[in-house]
CSV table of C-alpha atoms in Angstrom, one decimal:
chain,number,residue,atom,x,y,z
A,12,UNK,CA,-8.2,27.4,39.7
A,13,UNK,CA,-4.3,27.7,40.0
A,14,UNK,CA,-1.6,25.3,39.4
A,15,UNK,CA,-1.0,24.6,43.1
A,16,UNK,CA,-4.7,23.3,43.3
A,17,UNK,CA,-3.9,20.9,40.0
A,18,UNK,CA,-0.9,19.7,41.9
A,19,UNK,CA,-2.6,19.3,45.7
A,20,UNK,CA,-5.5,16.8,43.9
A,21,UNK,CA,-3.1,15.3,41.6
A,22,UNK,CA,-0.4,14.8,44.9
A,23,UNK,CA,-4.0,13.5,47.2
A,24,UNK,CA,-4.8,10.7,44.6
A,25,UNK,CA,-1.4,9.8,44.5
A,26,UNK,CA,-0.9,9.0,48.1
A,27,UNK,CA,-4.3,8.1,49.0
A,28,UNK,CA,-3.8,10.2,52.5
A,29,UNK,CA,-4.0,14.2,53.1
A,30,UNK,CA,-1.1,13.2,55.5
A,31,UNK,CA,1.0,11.8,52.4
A,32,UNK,CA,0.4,14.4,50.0
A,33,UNK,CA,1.4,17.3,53.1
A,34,UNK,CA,5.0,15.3,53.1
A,35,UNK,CA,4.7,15.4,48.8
A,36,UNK,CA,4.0,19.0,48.9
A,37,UNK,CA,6.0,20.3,52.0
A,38,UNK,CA,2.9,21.9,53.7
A,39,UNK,CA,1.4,20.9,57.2
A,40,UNK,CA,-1.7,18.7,57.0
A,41,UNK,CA,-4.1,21.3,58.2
A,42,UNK,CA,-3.1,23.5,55.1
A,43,UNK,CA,-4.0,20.5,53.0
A,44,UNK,CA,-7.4,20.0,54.5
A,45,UNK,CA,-8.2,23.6,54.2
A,46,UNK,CA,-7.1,24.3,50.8
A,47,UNK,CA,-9.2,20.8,49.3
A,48,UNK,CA,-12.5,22.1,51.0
A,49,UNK,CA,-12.0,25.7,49.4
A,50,UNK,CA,-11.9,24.2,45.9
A,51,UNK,CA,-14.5,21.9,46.5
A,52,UNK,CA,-16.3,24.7,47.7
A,53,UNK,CA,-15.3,26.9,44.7
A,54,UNK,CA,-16.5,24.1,42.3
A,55,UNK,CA,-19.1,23.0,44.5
A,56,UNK,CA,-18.0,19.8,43.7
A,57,UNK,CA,-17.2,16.9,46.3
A,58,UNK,CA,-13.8,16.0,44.7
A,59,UNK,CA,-12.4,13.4,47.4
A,60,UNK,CA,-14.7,10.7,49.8
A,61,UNK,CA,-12.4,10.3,53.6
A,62,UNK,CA,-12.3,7.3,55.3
A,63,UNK,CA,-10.7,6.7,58.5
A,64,UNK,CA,-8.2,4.8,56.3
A,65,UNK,CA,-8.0,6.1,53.0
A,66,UNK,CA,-8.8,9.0,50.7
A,67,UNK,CA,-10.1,8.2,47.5
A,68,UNK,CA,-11.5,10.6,44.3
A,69,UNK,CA,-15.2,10.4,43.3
A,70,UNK,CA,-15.6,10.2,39.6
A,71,UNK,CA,-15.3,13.7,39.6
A,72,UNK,CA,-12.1,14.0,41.3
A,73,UNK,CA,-10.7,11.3,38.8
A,74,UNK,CA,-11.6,13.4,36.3
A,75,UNK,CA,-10.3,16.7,37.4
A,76,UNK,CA,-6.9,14.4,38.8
A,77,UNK,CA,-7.2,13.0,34.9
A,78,UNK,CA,-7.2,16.8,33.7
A,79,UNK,CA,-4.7,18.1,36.2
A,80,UNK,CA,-1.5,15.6,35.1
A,81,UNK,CA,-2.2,16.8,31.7
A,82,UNK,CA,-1.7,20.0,32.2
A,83,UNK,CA,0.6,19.5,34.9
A,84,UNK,CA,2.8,17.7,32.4
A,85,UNK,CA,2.3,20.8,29.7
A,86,UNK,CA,3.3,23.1,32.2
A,87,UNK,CA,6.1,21.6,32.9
A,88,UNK,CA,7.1,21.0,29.3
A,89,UNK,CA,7.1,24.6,28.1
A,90,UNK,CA,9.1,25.4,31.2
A,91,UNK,CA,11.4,23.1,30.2
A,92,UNK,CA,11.8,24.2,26.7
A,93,UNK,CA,12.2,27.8,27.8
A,94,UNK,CA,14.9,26.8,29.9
A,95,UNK,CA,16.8,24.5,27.1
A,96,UNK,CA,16.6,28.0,25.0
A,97,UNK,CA,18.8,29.8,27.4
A,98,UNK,CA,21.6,27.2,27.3
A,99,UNK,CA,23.1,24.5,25.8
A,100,UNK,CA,20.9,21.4,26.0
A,101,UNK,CA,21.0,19.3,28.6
A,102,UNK,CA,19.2,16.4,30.7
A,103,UNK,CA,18.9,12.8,29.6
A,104,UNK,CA,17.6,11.2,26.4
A,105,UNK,CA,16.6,6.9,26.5
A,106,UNK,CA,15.8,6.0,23.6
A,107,UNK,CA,15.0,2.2,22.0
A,108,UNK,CA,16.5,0.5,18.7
A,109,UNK,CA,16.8,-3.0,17.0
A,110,UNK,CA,20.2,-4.8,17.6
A,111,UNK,CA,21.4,-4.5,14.3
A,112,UNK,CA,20.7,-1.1,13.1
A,113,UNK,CA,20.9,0.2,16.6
A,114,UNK,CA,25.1,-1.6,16.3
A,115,UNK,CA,26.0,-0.7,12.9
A,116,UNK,CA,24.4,2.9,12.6
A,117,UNK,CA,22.4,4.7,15.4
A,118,UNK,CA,25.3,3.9,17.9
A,119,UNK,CA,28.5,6.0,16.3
A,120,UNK,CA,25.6,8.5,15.0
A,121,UNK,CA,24.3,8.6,18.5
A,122,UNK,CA,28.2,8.9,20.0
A,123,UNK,CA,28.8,12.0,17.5
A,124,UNK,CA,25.7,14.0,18.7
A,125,UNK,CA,26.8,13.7,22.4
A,126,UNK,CA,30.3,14.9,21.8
A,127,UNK,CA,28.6,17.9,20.1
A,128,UNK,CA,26.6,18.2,23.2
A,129,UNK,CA,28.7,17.0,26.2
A,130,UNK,CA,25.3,18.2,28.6
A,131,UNK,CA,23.2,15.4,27.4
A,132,UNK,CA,23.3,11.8,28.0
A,133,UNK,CA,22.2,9.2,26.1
A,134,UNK,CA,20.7,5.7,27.1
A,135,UNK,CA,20.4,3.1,24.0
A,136,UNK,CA,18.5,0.4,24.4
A,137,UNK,CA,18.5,-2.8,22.1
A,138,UNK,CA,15.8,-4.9,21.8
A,139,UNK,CA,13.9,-6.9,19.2
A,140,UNK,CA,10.2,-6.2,20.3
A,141,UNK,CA,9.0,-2.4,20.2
A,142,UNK,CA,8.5,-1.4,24.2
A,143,UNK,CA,5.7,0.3,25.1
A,144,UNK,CA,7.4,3.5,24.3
A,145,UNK,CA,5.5,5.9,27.1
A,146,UNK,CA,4.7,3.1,29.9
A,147,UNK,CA,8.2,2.1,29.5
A,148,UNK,CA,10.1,5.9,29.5
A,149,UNK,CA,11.7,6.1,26.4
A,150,UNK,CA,11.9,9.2,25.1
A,151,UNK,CA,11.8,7.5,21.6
A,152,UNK,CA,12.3,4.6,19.6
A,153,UNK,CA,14.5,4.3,15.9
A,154,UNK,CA,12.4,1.6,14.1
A,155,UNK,CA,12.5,0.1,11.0
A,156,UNK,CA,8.8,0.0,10.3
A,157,UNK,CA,6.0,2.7,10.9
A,158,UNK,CA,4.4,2.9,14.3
A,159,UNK,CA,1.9,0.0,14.6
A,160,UNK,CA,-1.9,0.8,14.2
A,161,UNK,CA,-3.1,0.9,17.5
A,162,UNK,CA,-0.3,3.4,18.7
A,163,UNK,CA,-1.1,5.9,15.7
A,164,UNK,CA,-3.2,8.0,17.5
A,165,UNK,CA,-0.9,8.1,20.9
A,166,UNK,CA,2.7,8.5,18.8
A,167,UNK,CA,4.0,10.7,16.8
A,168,UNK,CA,6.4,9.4,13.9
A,169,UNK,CA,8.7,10.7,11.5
A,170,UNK,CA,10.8,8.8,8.7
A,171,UNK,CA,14.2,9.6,8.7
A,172,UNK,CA,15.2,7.6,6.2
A,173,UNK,CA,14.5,5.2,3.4
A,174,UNK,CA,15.4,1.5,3.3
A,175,UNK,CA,14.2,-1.8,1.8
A,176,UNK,CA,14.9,-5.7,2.1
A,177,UNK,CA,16.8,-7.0,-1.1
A,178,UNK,CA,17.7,-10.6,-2.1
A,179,UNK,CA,21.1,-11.4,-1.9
A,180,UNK,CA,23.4,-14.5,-1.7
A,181,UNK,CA,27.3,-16.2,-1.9
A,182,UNK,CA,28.7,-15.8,-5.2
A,183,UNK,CA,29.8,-19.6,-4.7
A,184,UNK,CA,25.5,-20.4,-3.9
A,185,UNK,CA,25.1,-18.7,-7.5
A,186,UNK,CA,28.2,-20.7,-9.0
A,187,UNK,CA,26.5,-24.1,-8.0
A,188,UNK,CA,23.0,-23.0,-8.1
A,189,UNK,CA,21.8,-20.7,-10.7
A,190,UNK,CA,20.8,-17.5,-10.4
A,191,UNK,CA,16.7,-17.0,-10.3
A,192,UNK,CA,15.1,-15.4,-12.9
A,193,UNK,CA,11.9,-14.6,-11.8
A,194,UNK,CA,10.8,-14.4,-8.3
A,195,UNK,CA,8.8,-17.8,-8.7
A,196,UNK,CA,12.4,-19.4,-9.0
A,197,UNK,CA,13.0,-18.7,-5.5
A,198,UNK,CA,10.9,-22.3,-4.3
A,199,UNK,CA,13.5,-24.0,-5.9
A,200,UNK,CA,16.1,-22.7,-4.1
A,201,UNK,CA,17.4,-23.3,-0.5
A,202,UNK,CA,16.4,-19.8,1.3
A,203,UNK,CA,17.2,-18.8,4.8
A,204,UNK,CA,14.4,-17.4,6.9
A,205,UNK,CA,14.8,-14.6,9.3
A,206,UNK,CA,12.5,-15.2,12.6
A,207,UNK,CA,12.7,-11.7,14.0
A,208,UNK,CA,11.0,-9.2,14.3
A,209,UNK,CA,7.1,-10.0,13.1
A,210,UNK,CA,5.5,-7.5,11.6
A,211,UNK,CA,1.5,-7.4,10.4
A,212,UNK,CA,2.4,-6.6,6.9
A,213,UNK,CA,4.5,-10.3,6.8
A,214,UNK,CA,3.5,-12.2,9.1
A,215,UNK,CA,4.8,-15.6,7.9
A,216,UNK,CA,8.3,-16.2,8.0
A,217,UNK,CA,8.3,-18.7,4.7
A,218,UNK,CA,6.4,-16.3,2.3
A,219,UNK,CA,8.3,-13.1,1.2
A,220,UNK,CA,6.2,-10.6,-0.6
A,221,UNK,CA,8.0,-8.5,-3.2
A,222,UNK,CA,7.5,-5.5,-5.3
A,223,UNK,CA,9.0,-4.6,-8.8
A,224,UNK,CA,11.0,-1.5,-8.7
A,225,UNK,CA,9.8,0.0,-12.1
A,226,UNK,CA,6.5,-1.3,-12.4
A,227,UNK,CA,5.1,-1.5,-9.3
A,228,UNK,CA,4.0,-5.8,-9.8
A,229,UNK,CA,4.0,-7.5,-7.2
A,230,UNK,CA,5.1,-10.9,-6.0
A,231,UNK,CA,4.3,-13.4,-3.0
A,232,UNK,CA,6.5,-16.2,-3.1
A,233,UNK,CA,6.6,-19.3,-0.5
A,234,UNK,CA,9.9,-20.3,0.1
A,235,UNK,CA,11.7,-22.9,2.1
A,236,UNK,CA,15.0,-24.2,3.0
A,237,UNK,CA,17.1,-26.2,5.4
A,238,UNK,CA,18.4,-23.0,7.5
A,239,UNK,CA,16.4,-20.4,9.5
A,240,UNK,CA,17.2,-18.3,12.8
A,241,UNK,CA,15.8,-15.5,14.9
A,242,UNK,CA,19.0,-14.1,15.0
A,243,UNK,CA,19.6,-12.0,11.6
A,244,UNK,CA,23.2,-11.9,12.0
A,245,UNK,CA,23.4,-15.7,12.1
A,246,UNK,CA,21.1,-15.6,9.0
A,247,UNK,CA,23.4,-13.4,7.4
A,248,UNK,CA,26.7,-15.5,8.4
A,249,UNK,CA,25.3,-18.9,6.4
A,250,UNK,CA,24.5,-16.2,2.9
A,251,UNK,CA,28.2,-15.2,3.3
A,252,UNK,CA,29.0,-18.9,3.7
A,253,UNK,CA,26.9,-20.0,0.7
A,254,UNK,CA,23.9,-22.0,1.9
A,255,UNK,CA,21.3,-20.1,0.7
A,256,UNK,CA,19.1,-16.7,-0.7
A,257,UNK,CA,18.4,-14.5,2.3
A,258,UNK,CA,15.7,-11.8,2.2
A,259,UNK,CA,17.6,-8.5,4.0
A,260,UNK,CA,17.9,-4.6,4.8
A,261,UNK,CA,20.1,-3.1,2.3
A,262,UNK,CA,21.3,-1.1,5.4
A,263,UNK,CA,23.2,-4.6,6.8
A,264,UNK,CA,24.0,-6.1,3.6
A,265,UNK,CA,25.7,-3.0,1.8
A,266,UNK,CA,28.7,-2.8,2.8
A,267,UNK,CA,29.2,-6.6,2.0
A,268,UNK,CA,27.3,-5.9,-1.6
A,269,UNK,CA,30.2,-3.5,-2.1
A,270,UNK,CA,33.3,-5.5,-1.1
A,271,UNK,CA,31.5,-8.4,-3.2
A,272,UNK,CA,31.1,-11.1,-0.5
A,273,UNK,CA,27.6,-11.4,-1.6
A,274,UNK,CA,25.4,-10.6,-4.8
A,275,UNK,CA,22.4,-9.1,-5.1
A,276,UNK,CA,19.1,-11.7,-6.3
A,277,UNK,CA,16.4,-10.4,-8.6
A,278,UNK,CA,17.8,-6.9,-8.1
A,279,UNK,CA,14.5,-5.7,-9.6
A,280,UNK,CA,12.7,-6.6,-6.9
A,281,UNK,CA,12.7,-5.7,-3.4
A,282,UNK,CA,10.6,-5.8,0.0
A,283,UNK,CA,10.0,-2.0,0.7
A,284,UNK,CA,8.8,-2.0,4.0
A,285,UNK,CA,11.8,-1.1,6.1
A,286,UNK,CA,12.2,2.3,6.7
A,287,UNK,CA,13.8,3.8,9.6
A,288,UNK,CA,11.4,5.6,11.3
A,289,UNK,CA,11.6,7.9,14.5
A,290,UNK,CA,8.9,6.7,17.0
A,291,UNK,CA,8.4,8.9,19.8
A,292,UNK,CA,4.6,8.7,22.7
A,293,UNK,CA,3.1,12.2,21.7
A,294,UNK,CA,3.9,15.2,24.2
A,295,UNK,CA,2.6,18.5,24.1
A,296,UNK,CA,5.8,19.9,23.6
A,297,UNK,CA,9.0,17.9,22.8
A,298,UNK,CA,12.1,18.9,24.5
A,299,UNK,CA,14.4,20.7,22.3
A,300,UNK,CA,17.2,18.4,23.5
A,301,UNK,CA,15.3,15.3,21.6
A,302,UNK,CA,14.6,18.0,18.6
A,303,UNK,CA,17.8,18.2,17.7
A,304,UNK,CA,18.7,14.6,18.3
A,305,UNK,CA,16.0,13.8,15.6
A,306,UNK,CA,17.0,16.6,13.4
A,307,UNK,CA,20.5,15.4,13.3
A,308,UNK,CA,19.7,11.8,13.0
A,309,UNK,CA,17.4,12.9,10.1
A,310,UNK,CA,20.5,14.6,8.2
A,311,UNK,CA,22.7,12.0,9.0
A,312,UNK,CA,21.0,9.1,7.5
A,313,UNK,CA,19.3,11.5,4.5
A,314,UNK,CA,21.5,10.4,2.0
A,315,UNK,CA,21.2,6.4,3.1
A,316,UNK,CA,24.3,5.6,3.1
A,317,UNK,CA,23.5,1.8,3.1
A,318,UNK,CA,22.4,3.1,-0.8
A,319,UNK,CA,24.1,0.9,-3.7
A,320,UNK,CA,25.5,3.2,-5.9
A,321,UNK,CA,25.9,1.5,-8.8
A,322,UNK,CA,23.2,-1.3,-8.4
A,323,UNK,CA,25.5,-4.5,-7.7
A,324,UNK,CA,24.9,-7.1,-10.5
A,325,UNK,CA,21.9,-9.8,-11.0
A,326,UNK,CA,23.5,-11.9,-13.0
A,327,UNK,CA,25.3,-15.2,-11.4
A,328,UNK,CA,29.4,-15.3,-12.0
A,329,UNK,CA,30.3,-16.3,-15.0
A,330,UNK,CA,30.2,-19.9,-15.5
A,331,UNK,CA,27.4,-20.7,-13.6
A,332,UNK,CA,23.8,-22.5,-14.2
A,333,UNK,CA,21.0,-21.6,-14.0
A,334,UNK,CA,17.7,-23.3,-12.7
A,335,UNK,CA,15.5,-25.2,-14.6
């Protein structure tokens, strides 16, 4: 069997017609008729049943038309790569990212890998529910948890980076409030709730599950409070204004950790489930285009530069009080 008999079944399925797939494969419709009855004949197989209106596979033809787009697509892959090795990579790249990561980080590291290949493009999209990566057409996805359990066996994934959710809040919330001292301090305190993003590991908006850097206890807090949004820049606006704890990705709360709009809570503790992964639908053989997109991306954000470096404070500003 030859690739142009993979392609003729695979092109008759698709248009339901010997007609149709002549005008797909640029061949009169005689040829087509004539080719399908000498592989049928070869396998001794009846691949195809004809109708006066329509073609349609047996079960064994949908499972050699199954087959054939496998290795169609694997075929076409290595040809692909072997042509990338010759020049400078090229061809198109779509990939899919949360709003907030995809804004403050994947974007300018995305712009500085196409100026370093001017033959690519590169289509972002942003989006707060993980598409169905190969139904879809992405080439990819940069996520901030693993790939989800019923997609481990069809994607491939890669972390490029580690990241955690920290407790931080307005010096002036700490001033008038007390900083906690354990995590069970938290229910007394107004906390703001981010509705995004559900994820099977915290399902529940109002219970935040926390880990202790050094010794590994762990801690499951219900909290509540007057303020909560799907939107984790809103969420993030009211902590700078002072109206509560929030529960956040160091990666979007550094830099304002640094320039001391907000403090870090219970800087012990921490939500470690946030790290950025690459997400890609498995493929025989990846293009070397999106290889060095993720090899780059996985340098650039090795050093995580959303890192604290030194840890910013636990202790509320001076003068404050602290919770009963």
């Amino acid at each position: 069997m030859e690739r142009s008999d993979l392609e003729l079944v695979c092109a008759i399925r698709a248009q339901g017609s010997l007609a149709g797939a002549a005008r797909v494969l640029q061949v009169a419709p005689p040829a087509v008729s004539k080719r399908l009855a000498a592989l049928e004949a070869q396998l001794g197989l009846r691949l195809f049943l004809r109708t006066t209106r329509r073609v349609s596979p047996t079960a064994e033809g949908e499972a050699l038309c199954e087959q054939a787009t496998r290795l169609l697509g694997a075929f076409q892959a290595v040809e692909e790569s072997l042509r990338e090795q010759r020049r400078e990579p090229a061809g198109s790249i779509r990939l899919a990212a949360t709003f907030g990561f995809g804004r403050h980080w994947l974007g300018p590291a995305l712009a500085e890998f196409q100026s370093r290949h001017p033959a690519v493009t590169v289509q972002l999209h942003l989006t707060e529910q993980l598409p169905d990566l190969a139904v879809e057409g992405y080439d990819g996805a940069i996520w901030l948890w693993n790939a989800p359990q019923r997609r481990a066996g069809e994607w491939t994934a890669r972390r490029l980076a580690r990241n955690q959710r920290v407790l931080v809040a307005a010096p002036h919330y700490l001033q008038s409030r007390g900083a906690p001292a354990q995590p069970e301090d938290l229910a007394r305190h107004d906390c703001l709730a981010v509705r995004e993003n559900v994820h099977p590991s915290n399902p529940r908006f109002d219970e935040w599950r926390l880990v202790h850097d050094s010794s590994g206890r762990q801690a499951s807090v219900a909290v509540q409070g007057p303020l909560s949004s799907n939107s984790g820049e809103m969420v993030r606006d009211w902590c700078l204004a002072g109206h509560g704890i929030m529960l956040r990705s160091l990666w979007d709360v550094a830099p304002r950790l640094a320039a001391g709009g907000l403090v870090q809570v219970l800087p012990a503790w921490s939500m470690p489930d946030a790290d950025v992964h690459w997400l890609a639908p498995y493929r025989p053989q990846t293009p070397r285009r999106i290889r060095l997109l993720v090899d780059f991306l996985a340098q650039r954000f090795e050093a995580e530069p959303w890192k604290l470096s030194p840890p910013a404070s636990a202790r509320a500003p001076r003068g404050s009080r602290r919770t009963p």
